[in-house]
Structures are given as C-alpha cells and as structure tokens.
Coordinates of N, CA and C and ligand atoms in Angstrom, one line a residue:
M1 N 30.0 -3.4 14.5 CA 28.8 -3.4 13.7 C 28.4 -4.8 13.3
M2 N 27.1 -5.2 13.4 CA 26.7 -6.5 13.0 C 26.6 -6.5 11.4
N3 N 27.2 -7.4 10.8 CA 27.1 -7.5 9.3 C 25.9 -8.2 8.8
T4 N 25.4 -9.2 9.7 CA 24.2 -9.9 9.3 C 23.2 -9.8 10.5
I5 N 22.0 -9.5 10.1 CA 21.0 -9.4 11.2 C 19.7 -10.1 10.7
E6 N 18.8 -10.4 11.7 CA 17.5 -10.9 11.4 C 16.4 -9.9 11.6
V7 N 15.5 -9.8 10.7 CA 14.4 -8.9 10.8 C 13.2 -9.8 10.5
G8 N 12.3 -10.0 11.5 CA 11.2 -10.9 11.3 C 11.7 -12.2 11.0
D9 N 11.2 -12.8 9.8 CA 11.6 -14.2 9.5 C 12.8 -14.2 8.4
R10 N 13.4 -13.1 8.2 CA 14.5 -13.1 7.1 C 15.8 -12.6 7.6
K11 N 16.8 -13.0 6.9 CA 18.2 -12.5 7.2 C 18.6 -11.4 6.2
F12 N 19.3 -10.4 6.8 CA 19.7 -9.3 6.0 C 21.2 -9.1 6.2
G13 N 21.9 -8.6 5.2 CA 23.3 -8.2 5.3 C 23.5 -6.7 5.1
I14 N 24.6 -6.2 5.6 CA 24.9 -4.8 5.5 C 24.9 -4.3 4.1
S15 N 24.3 -3.2 3.8 CA 24.4 -2.6 2.4 C 25.0 -1.2 2.4
I16 N 24.4 -0.3 3.2 CA 25.0 1.1 3.3 C 25.1 1.5 4.8
T17 N 26.3 1.8 5.2 CA 26.4 2.1 6.6 C 25.9 3.5 6.9
N18 N 25.6 3.8 8.2 CA 25.1 5.1 8.6 C 26.1 6.2 8.3
E19 N 27.4 5.8 8.4 CA 28.4 6.8 8.1 C 28.3 7.3 6.6
R20 N 28.2 6.3 5.7 CA 28.0 6.7 4.3 C 26.8 7.4 4.0
I21 N 25.7 7.1 4.7 CA 24.4 7.8 4.5 C 24.6 9.3 5.0
N22 N 25.3 9.4 6.1 CA 25.5 10.8 6.6 C 26.4 11.6 5.7
E23 N 27.4 11.0 5.1 CA 28.3 11.8 4.1 C 27.5 12.2 2.9
R24 N 26.7 11.3 2.4 CA 25.9 11.6 1.2 C 24.8 12.6 1.5
T25 N 24.2 12.5 2.7 CA 23.2 13.4 3.1 C 23.7 14.9 3.1
K26 N 25.0 15.0 3.6 CA 25.6 16.3 3.7 C 25.8 16.9 2.3
E27 N 26.2 16.0 1.3 CA 26.4 16.5 0.0 C 25.1 17.0 -0.6
I28 N 24.1 16.2 -0.4 CA 22.8 16.6 -1.0 C 22.3 17.9 -0.4
A29 N 22.4 18.0 1.0 CA 22.0 19.3 1.7 C 22.8 20.5 1.1
A30 N 24.1 20.3 0.9 CA 24.9 21.4 0.3 C 24.3 21.9 -1.0
Q31 N 23.9 20.9 -1.8 CA 23.3 21.2 -3.1 C 22.0 22.0 -2.9
I32 N 21.2 21.5 -2.0 CA 19.9 22.1 -1.8 C 20.1 23.5 -1.2
N33 N 21.0 23.7 -0.3 CA 21.3 25.0 0.3 C 21.7 26.0 -0.8
A34 N 22.4 25.6 -1.8 CA 22.8 26.5 -2.9 C 21.6 26.8 -3.8
E35 N 20.9 25.7 -4.2 CA 19.9 25.9 -5.2 C 18.6 26.5 -4.7
Y36 N 18.3 26.4 -3.4 CA 17.1 27.0 -2.8 C 17.3 28.2 -1.9
K37 N 18.5 28.8 -2.1 CA 18.9 29.9 -1.1 C 17.8 30.9 -0.8
D38 N 17.2 31.5 -1.9 CA 16.3 32.6 -1.6 C 14.8 32.1 -2.0
K39 N 14.6 30.8 -1.9 CA 13.3 30.3 -2.4 C 12.3 29.9 -1.3
R40 N 12.8 29.9 0.0 CA 12.0 29.5 1.1 C 11.2 28.2 0.7
P41 N 12.0 27.1 0.5 CA 11.3 25.9 0.0 C 10.5 25.3 1.2
L42 N 9.5 24.5 0.7 CA 8.7 23.7 1.7 C 9.1 22.2 1.4
F43 N 9.7 21.6 2.5 CA 10.1 20.2 2.4 C 8.8 19.4 2.8
I44 N 8.4 18.4 2.0 CA 7.3 17.6 2.4 C 7.8 16.1 2.5
G45 N 7.9 15.6 3.7 CA 8.3 14.3 3.9 C 7.2 13.3 3.7
V46 N 7.5 12.1 3.1 CA 6.5 11.1 2.9 C 6.7 10.0 4.0
L47 N 5.8 10.0 4.9 CA 5.9 9.1 6.1 C 5.5 7.7 5.7
N48 N 5.9 6.6 6.4 CA 6.7 6.6 7.6 C 8.2 6.6 7.2
G49 N 8.5 6.1 6.1 CA 9.9 5.7 5.7 C 10.9 6.9 5.8
C50 N 10.4 8.1 5.6 CA 11.4 9.2 5.4 C 11.9 9.8 6.8
F51 N 11.4 9.3 7.9 CA 11.6 10.0 9.1 C 13.0 10.3 9.5
L52 N 13.9 9.3 9.4 CA 15.3 9.5 9.8 C 16.0 10.3 8.7
F53 N 15.8 10.0 7.5 CA 16.5 10.8 6.4 C 16.0 12.2 6.4
M54 N 14.8 12.5 6.6 CA 14.3 13.9 6.6 C 14.9 14.6 7.8
A55 N 15.0 14.0 8.9 CA 15.6 14.7 10.1 C 17.1 15.0 9.8
D56 N 17.8 14.0 9.3 CA 19.3 14.2 9.1 C 19.5 15.2 8.0
L57 N 18.7 15.1 6.9 CA 18.8 16.1 5.8 C 18.6 17.5 6.3
L58 N 17.5 17.7 7.0 CA 17.2 19.1 7.4 C 18.1 19.6 8.5
K59 N 18.8 18.8 9.2 CA 19.8 19.3 10.2 C 20.9 19.9 9.4
E60 N 21.1 19.5 8.2 CA 22.2 20.0 7.4 C 21.8 21.2 6.5
T61 N 20.6 21.6 6.5 CA 20.2 22.7 5.7 C 20.3 24.0 6.5
V62 N 20.7 25.1 5.9 CA 21.0 26.3 6.6 C 20.2 27.5 6.0
I63 N 19.2 27.2 5.2 CA 18.4 28.2 4.5 C 17.0 28.3 5.2
P64 N 16.4 29.5 5.0 CA 15.0 29.5 5.5 C 14.1 28.5 4.8
C65 N 13.4 27.7 5.5 CA 12.6 26.7 4.9 C 11.4 26.3 5.8
E66 N 10.4 25.6 5.2 CA 9.3 25.1 6.0 C 9.3 23.6 5.8
V67 N 8.6 23.0 6.8 CA 8.6 21.5 6.9 C 7.2 21.0 7.1
A68 N 6.9 20.0 6.3 CA 5.6 19.3 6.5 C 5.7 17.8 6.2
F69 N 4.7 17.1 6.5 CA 4.7 15.6 6.3 C 3.4 15.2 5.7
M70 N 3.4 14.1 4.9 CA 2.2 13.5 4.4 C 2.4 12.0 4.4
K71 N 1.3 11.3 4.2 CA 1.3 9.9 4.3 C 0.5 9.3 3.1
V72 N 0.9 8.3 2.5 CA 0.1 7.6 1.5 C -0.1 6.2 2.0
S73 N -1.4 5.8 2.0 CA -1.7 4.4 2.4 C -1.4 3.6 1.2
S74 N -0.5 2.6 1.4 CA 0.0 1.8 0.3 C 0.0 0.3 0.7
Y75 N 0.7 -0.5 -0.1 CA 0.8 -1.9 0.3 C 1.5 -2.1 1.6
K76 N 1.0 -3.1 2.3 CA 1.6 -3.4 3.6 C 2.3 -4.7 3.7
G77 N 3.4 -4.7 4.3 CA 4.2 -6.0 4.5 C 4.7 -6.6 3.2
G78 N 5.4 -7.7 3.4 CA 5.8 -8.4 2.2 C 7.0 -7.7 1.5
L79 N 7.4 -8.3 0.4 CA 8.6 -7.9 -0.3 C 8.3 -7.2 -1.6
T80 N 7.1 -7.4 -2.1 CA 6.9 -6.8 -3.5 C 5.7 -5.9 -3.4
S81 N 5.7 -5.0 -4.4 CA 4.6 -4.0 -4.5 C 3.4 -4.7 -5.2
T82 N 2.2 -4.4 -4.7 CA 1.0 -4.8 -5.5 C 0.6 -3.7 -6.4
G83 N 1.2 -2.6 -6.3 CA 0.8 -1.4 -7.1 C -0.5 -0.8 -6.7
E84 N -1.0 -1.2 -5.6 CA -2.3 -0.7 -5.2 C -2.0 0.5 -4.3
L85 N -2.6 1.6 -4.6 CA -2.5 2.8 -3.8 C -3.9 3.3 -3.4
K86 N -4.0 3.8 -2.2 CA -5.3 4.1 -1.8 C -5.5 5.6 -1.6
E87 N -4.9 6.2 -0.7 CA -5.2 7.6 -0.3 C -4.1 8.4 0.2
I88 N -4.1 9.7 0.1 CA -3.1 10.6 0.6 C -3.7 11.3 1.8
F89 N -2.9 11.3 2.9 CA -3.3 12.0 4.1 C -2.3 13.2 4.4
G90 N -2.9 14.3 4.8 CA -2.1 15.4 5.4 C -1.3 16.2 4.4
L91 N -1.6 16.1 3.1 CA -0.9 17.0 2.2 C -1.3 18.4 2.5
P92 N -0.4 19.4 2.7 CA -0.8 20.8 2.9 C -1.6 21.3 1.8
E93 N -2.5 22.3 2.1 CA -3.5 22.8 1.1 C -3.1 24.1 0.6
N94 N -1.9 24.6 0.9 CA -1.6 26.0 0.4 C -0.3 25.9 -0.4
L95 N -0.3 25.1 -1.4 CA 1.0 24.9 -2.1 C 1.2 25.7 -3.4
Q96 N 0.2 26.6 -3.7 CA 0.3 27.4 -4.9 C 1.5 28.3 -4.8
D97 N 2.2 28.4 -5.9 CA 3.4 29.2 -6.0 C 4.5 28.9 -5.1
R98 N 4.5 27.7 -4.4 CA 5.6 27.4 -3.5 C 6.6 26.5 -4.2
H99 N 7.8 26.6 -3.7 CA 8.9 25.7 -4.2 C 8.9 24.4 -3.3
L100 N 8.6 23.3 -3.9 CA 8.4 22.1 -3.0 C 9.6 21.1 -3.2
V101 N 10.0 20.5 -2.1 CA 11.0 19.4 -2.2 C 10.3 18.2 -1.5
I102 N 9.9 17.2 -2.2 CA 9.3 16.0 -1.6 C 10.4 15.1 -1.2
V103 N 10.4 14.7 0.0 CA 11.5 13.8 0.6 C 10.9 12.4 0.8
E104 N 11.6 11.4 0.1 CA 11.2 10.0 0.1 C 12.3 9.2 0.7
D105 N 11.9 8.0 1.2 CA 12.9 7.0 1.6 C 13.5 6.3 0.3
I106 N 12.5 5.8 -0.5 CA 13.0 5.0 -1.7 C 12.0 5.2 -2.8
V107 N 12.5 5.2 -4.0 CA 11.7 5.1 -5.2 C 11.9 3.8 -5.9
D108 N 10.9 2.9 -5.9 CA 11.0 1.6 -6.3 C 10.3 1.5 -7.7
T109 N 9.1 1.2 -7.8 CA 8.4 1.2 -9.1 C 8.1 2.7 -9.6
G110 N 8.0 3.6 -8.6 CA 7.7 5.0 -8.9 C 6.2 5.2 -8.8
L111 N 5.4 4.2 -8.6 CA 4.0 4.4 -8.6 C 3.5 5.4 -7.4
T112 N 4.1 5.2 -6.3 CA 3.7 6.0 -5.1 C 4.0 7.5 -5.5
L113 N 5.2 7.7 -6.0 CA 5.6 9.1 -6.3 C 4.8 9.7 -7.4
K114 N 4.5 8.9 -8.4 CA 3.6 9.4 -9.5 C 2.3 9.9 -9.0
Y115 N 1.7 9.1 -8.1 CA 0.4 9.4 -7.5 C 0.5 10.7 -6.6
I116 N 1.6 10.8 -5.8 CA 1.8 12.0 -5.0 C 1.9 13.3 -5.9
L117 N 2.7 13.1 -7.0 CA 3.0 14.3 -7.9 C 1.7 14.7 -8.6
E118 N 0.9 13.8 -9.0 CA -0.4 14.2 -9.6 C -1.2 15.0 -8.6
K119 N -1.3 14.6 -7.4 CA -2.1 15.4 -6.4 C -1.5 16.8 -6.1
V120 N -0.1 16.8 -6.1 CA 0.6 18.0 -5.7 C 0.4 19.1 -6.9
Y121 N 0.5 18.6 -8.1 CA 0.4 19.6 -9.2 C -1.0 20.2 -9.3
L122 N -2.0 19.6 -8.8 CA -3.4 20.2 -8.8 C -3.4 21.5 -8.1
Q123 N -2.4 21.7 -7.2 CA -2.4 23.0 -6.4 C -1.5 24.0 -7.1
Q124 N -0.9 23.8 -8.2 CA -0.1 24.7 -9.0 C 1.1 25.3 -8.2
P125 N 1.9 24.5 -7.7 CA 3.2 25.0 -7.1 C 4.1 25.6 -8.1
A126 N 5.0 26.5 -7.6 CA 6.0 27.1 -8.5 C 7.0 26.1 -9.1
S127 N 7.4 25.1 -8.2 CA 8.3 24.1 -8.7 C 8.2 22.9 -7.8
V128 N 8.5 21.7 -8.3 CA 8.5 20.5 -7.5 C 9.7 19.6 -7.9
R129 N 10.4 19.3 -6.9 CA 11.5 18.3 -7.0 C 11.4 17.3 -6.0
V130 N 12.0 16.1 -6.3 CA 12.0 15.0 -5.3 C 13.4 14.7 -4.9
C131 N 13.5 14.5 -3.6 CA 14.8 14.0 -3.0 C 14.5 12.7 -2.3
S132 N 15.2 11.6 -2.9 CA 15.0 10.3 -2.4 C 16.3 9.7 -1.9
L133 N 16.3 9.1 -0.7 CA 17.5 8.5 -0.2 C 18.0 7.4 -1.1
L134 N 17.0 6.6 -1.5 CA 17.4 5.4 -2.4 C 16.6 5.4 -3.7
F135 N 17.1 4.8 -4.7 CA 16.4 4.7 -6.0 C 16.8 3.4 -6.6
K136 N 15.8 2.6 -7.1 CA 16.1 1.4 -7.8 C 15.8 1.6 -9.2
P137 N 16.8 2.0 -10.0 CA 16.6 2.3 -11.4 C 16.0 1.1 -12.2
E138 N 16.3 -0.1 -11.8 CA 15.8 -1.3 -12.6 C 14.3 -1.5 -12.4
A139 N 13.8 -0.9 -11.3 CA 12.4 -1.2 -10.9 C 11.4 -0.1 -11.4
I140 N 11.9 1.0 -11.8 CA 11.0 2.1 -12.1 C 10.3 1.8 -13.4
L141 N 9.0 2.1 -13.3 CA 8.1 1.8 -14.5 C 8.1 2.9 -15.6
S142 N 8.2 4.1 -15.2 CA 8.4 5.2 -16.2 C 9.2 6.3 -15.5
P143 N 10.1 7.0 -16.3 CA 11.0 8.0 -15.7 C 10.2 9.1 -15.0
I144 N 10.8 9.6 -13.9 CA 10.2 10.7 -13.2 C 11.2 11.9 -13.2
K145 N 10.8 12.9 -14.0 CA 11.7 14.0 -14.2 C 12.0 14.8 -13.0
E146 N 11.1 14.8 -12.0 CA 11.2 15.6 -10.8 C 12.3 14.9 -9.8
L147 N 12.7 13.7 -10.1 CA 13.6 13.0 -9.2 C 15.0 13.6 -9.4
E148 N 15.3 14.7 -8.6 CA 16.5 15.5 -8.9 C 17.7 15.0 -7.9
Y149 N 17.3 14.7 -6.7 CA 18.3 14.4 -5.7 C 18.2 12.9 -5.3
V150 N 19.2 12.1 -5.5 CA 19.2 10.7 -5.1 C 20.4 10.4 -4.3
G151 N 20.2 9.8 -3.1 CA 21.3 9.4 -2.2 C 22.1 8.3 -2.8
F152 N 21.4 7.2 -3.1 CA 22.1 6.0 -3.6 C 21.2 5.3 -4.6
E153 N 21.8 4.9 -5.7 CA 21.1 4.0 -6.6 C 21.5 2.6 -6.2
I154 N 20.4 1.7 -6.0 CA 20.7 0.4 -5.6 C 20.1 -0.6 -6.5
P155 N 20.6 -1.9 -6.5 CA 20.0 -2.9 -7.4 C 18.5 -3.2 -6.9
N156 N 17.9 -4.0 -7.8 CA 16.5 -4.3 -7.5 C 16.3 -5.4 -6.5
E157 N 16.7 -5.1 -5.2 CA 16.6 -6.0 -4.1 C 16.0 -5.3 -2.9
F158 N 15.4 -6.1 -2.0 CA 14.7 -5.5 -0.9 C 15.7 -5.1 0.2
V159 N 15.5 -3.9 0.7 CA 16.3 -3.3 1.7 C 15.5 -2.9 3.0
V160 N 16.2 -2.9 4.1 CA 15.5 -2.5 5.4 C 16.5 -1.7 6.2
G161 N 15.9 -0.9 7.1 CA 16.7 -0.1 8.0 C 16.7 1.4 7.7
Y162 N 17.1 2.2 8.6 CA 17.2 3.7 8.4 C 15.8 4.2 7.9
G163 N 14.8 3.8 8.5 CA 13.4 4.3 8.1 C 12.6 3.2 7.3
L164 N 13.4 2.4 6.6 CA 12.7 1.4 5.7 C 12.3 0.1 6.5
D165 N 11.1 -0.4 6.3 CA 10.7 -1.5 7.1 C 10.6 -2.8 6.3
Y166 N 10.6 -3.9 7.0 CA 10.1 -5.2 6.5 C 9.0 -5.6 7.4
D167 N 7.7 -5.5 6.8 CA 6.6 -5.8 7.6 C 6.5 -5.0 8.9
E168 N 6.9 -3.7 8.8 CA 6.9 -2.7 9.9 C 8.0 -2.9 10.9
L169 N 8.9 -3.9 10.7 CA 10.1 -4.0 11.5 C 11.3 -3.4 10.8
G170 N 12.2 -3.0 11.7 CA 13.6 -2.6 11.1 C 13.7 -1.1 10.8
R171 N 12.7 -0.3 11.0 CA 12.8 1.1 10.7 C 13.8 1.8 11.5
N172 N 14.0 1.2 12.7 CA 14.9 1.9 13.7 C 16.4 1.5 13.5
L173 N 16.7 0.6 12.6 CA 18.1 0.2 12.4 C 18.9 1.4 11.8
K174 N 20.1 1.6 12.3 CA 20.9 2.8 11.8 C 21.5 2.7 10.5
H175 N 21.8 1.4 10.1 CA 22.4 1.1 8.8 C 21.3 0.6 7.8
I176 N 21.6 0.5 6.5 CA 20.6 -0.1 5.6 C 21.2 -1.5 5.2
Y177 N 20.3 -2.4 5.3 CA 20.6 -3.8 5.0 C 19.8 -4.4 3.8
R178 N 20.4 -5.3 3.1 CA 19.8 -5.9 1.9 C 19.4 -7.4 2.3
T179 N 18.4 -7.8 1.7 CA 17.9 -9.2 1.9 C 18.9 -10.2 1.4
I180 N 19.1 -11.3 2.2 CA 20.0 -12.4 1.8 C 19.1 -13.6 1.5
S181 N 19.2 -14.2 0.3 CA 18.3 -15.3 0.0 C 19.0 -16.6 0.2
Ligands
IMP1 P1 7.0 2.4 -5.2 O1 5.6 2.9 -5.3 O2 7.1 1.0 -5.9 O3 8.1 3.3 -5.8 O4 7.3 2.1 -3.7 C1 7.5 3.1 -2.8 C2 7.3 2.5 -1.4 O5 7.4 1.1 -1.3 C3 8.4 3.1 -0.5 O6 8.0 4.3 0.0 C4 8.5 2.0 0.5 O7 7.6 2.2 1.6 C5 8.2 0.7 -0.2 N1 9.4 0.0 -0.6 C6 9.8 -0.2 -1.9 N2 10.9 -0.9 -2.0 C7 11.3 -1.1 -0.7 C8 12.4 -1.8 0.0 O8 13.3 -2.4 -0.7 N3 12.3 -1.9 1.3 C9 11.3 -1.3 2.1 N4 10.3 -0.7 1.5 C10 10.3 -0.6 0.2

C-alpha cells in the first residue's frame, strides 16, 4: 500500500484504510439491519461522493429495502466550502410516510445536508436518518439531529479517496487519504 500519494497538485498521506472502512461499514449495516427490519427503508445516496460507500453498505444489508440516488450541485474544486448551494436533482417524489436513510460521503459544515433535509421534509416522510461515512465535528455549523450513523469522526482537514474527490480526482482510490501541507 502506498502511504503517500499525489492527487492533482497536492500530496496526501494515508488516513483510513479500505480494510477499516469495510469493518466499520459492516458494523453500521448490522445496526441498520436491526433497526429497519420491518420498515422497508428507502436508502437515498447523495452523489457523487457516496457511490462506493453506498455500494459497500448495501451489500451488507439483508432487509427488504429500496435504493435511490440524488445529486446536489455544490461548490466545485478547491479545498474549502463557499457555502453556495444551487439545486437538487433526482430526489424521488413519493417520500410520504416512507422511512428514509440518506447516505452521504462526508458531513463537513453540514450546509449540504441541511439543504437536503429541508427539501425532504416537505414530502412528509415517516422518518429521516442520515448515514455518513465521515463527519468533521469541528466544522459543523449547527448540530444535525438526523445524523445517526457515522463511520468515522475526523479532524477538520481535507480528505480524498473512496468516493471523495480533490477537484474531481481521487474518487477511485480505495483508501482515504488526508492532505499533507
Ligand atoms: P458540507 O456542505 O460543508 O457539509 O460539505 C459537504 C460536501 O462537501 C461533501 O458532500 C463533499 O462533496 C464536500 N467535502 C467536504 N469536505 C470534503 C473533504 O474533506 N474532501 C472532499 N470533499 C469534501
């Protein structure tokens, strides 16, 4: 395994290995299997960052469930959020009385998630919880009570890999790497 890699113009060091991600994903899936047993949950993945986590998580679920994806056009490239959000694409339109699990790659400031939750609640779902692979507790602007399942809490530093990008590069890396300054 390479401990240091280059993505675009920056160097990154290993942060969380794919093996650790898989172990943690299995633990979360076991919890979801128990808590949503007879609820036929609808998992809604937030693209693009969720694609590997969503796949690995759902391979470990053993309950009847449905799967959908949505996308939020957000800030592009760079290392920091501008807090600018534009639009939601592809949110299913039949969410009333459904039990929803929103699957995210990372919750940073929480602005993206807040925006998604606002739109989701307009449809009066039965319940809404969020499952995020990563969470930066130091970066969140206001607490999000729906954030029930968190893979790893990480410091307020930029990470790439396993779905997460740096200027659209690095999503395909199997491990998660942190920026080295
Ligand atoms: P938030 O709205 O600040 O919570 O940011 C959420 C989105 O920002 C995530 O879905 C990612 O696309 C992106 N993001 C935030 N932090 C990182 C990071 O460390 N690496 C890669 N993308 C990130």
